[in-house]
XYZ file of C-alpha atoms in Angstrom:
86
model
C -0.117 0.235 -0.068
C 3.320 2.364 0.785
C 4.285 1.432 -3.140
C 0.857 2.989 -4.196
C 0.511 5.209 -2.544
C 4.286 6.844 -3.229
C 4.475 5.078 -6.876
C 0.359 5.461 -8.260
C -2.547 2.750 -8.001
C -1.395 0.549 -10.965
C 2.696 0.367 -9.131
C 3.363 -2.384 -8.089
C 3.034 -4.846 -11.234
C 3.869 -8.963 -9.484
C 4.669 -9.617 -6.332
C 7.060 -12.930 -7.029
C 7.846 -13.657 -3.344
C 6.991 -12.997 0.277
C 7.895 -14.334 3.339
C 9.875 -12.724 6.958
C 13.740 -13.093 4.978
C 12.468 -11.887 0.931
C 10.304 -10.254 -0.373
C 11.026 -10.000 -4.152
C 8.280 -7.527 -6.730
C 8.257 -5.790 -10.274
C 7.634 -1.720 -10.310
C 6.489 0.036 -12.792
C 6.205 3.660 -11.037
C 3.996 6.760 -12.673
C 6.516 8.635 -15.290
C 9.072 5.646 -14.613
C 10.806 4.484 -18.582
C 11.184 1.398 -16.947
C 10.115 -1.510 -14.447
C 12.377 -2.257 -11.649
C 12.550 -5.878 -10.234
C 12.694 -4.678 -6.280
C 14.121 -7.835 -3.932
C 14.186 -7.232 -0.203
C 16.434 -9.643 1.875
C 17.214 -9.813 5.431
C 20.310 -9.516 7.206
C 19.718 -9.508 10.485
C 17.376 -8.829 13.271
C 17.622 -8.474 17.046
C 15.226 -7.035 19.819
C 16.528 -5.828 23.541
C 14.330 -6.470 26.342
C 13.677 -2.469 27.914
C 12.079 -3.879 30.443
C 9.009 -6.312 31.866
C 6.181 -4.794 29.665
C 8.484 -3.240 27.369
C 10.849 -4.144 24.173
C 13.038 -2.565 21.001
C 13.755 -4.708 17.888
C 16.005 -3.958 15.024
C 16.091 -4.977 11.661
C 18.576 -4.948 8.666
C 17.304 -5.090 4.892
C 19.439 -5.126 1.996
C 17.598 -3.230 -0.561
C 18.124 -4.258 -4.125
C 17.089 -2.032 -6.779
C 17.148 -3.017 -10.863
C 15.434 -1.320 -13.904
C 14.088 -3.928 -16.305
C 14.387 -2.625 -20.322
C 10.279 -3.250 -22.004
C 11.260 -6.397 -24.071
C 12.012 -8.589 -19.846
C 14.933 -9.842 -21.533
C 17.719 -8.257 -19.271
C 18.291 -5.495 -16.458
C 20.432 -3.007 -16.453
C 22.533 -1.369 -13.514
C 21.436 -2.291 -9.955
C 21.322 -0.137 -7.092
C 22.205 -1.986 -3.874
C 21.276 -0.022 0.082
C 21.300 -1.794 2.895
C 18.445 -0.174 5.772
C 18.412 -0.016 9.534
C 14.812 -0.087 11.210
C 14.191 0.243 14.388
């Protein structure tokens, strides 16, 4: 739903895999000259207990984005980014 709001209602073309450790999809953002393949890979998770009723969690995810040509026969340059969320 975040992708649809940020990139357009029909931006999510396909979700090929959705597991706790990997998410793969094909996106077509409004105004983009090509579609994008996106892979989110979980590299690390941790949690810390603060007290009996509170805890903190963090996750490190590698994001790999590759533009796809119109024939979808080859990929061009890839963008790699690692993100930590808490």
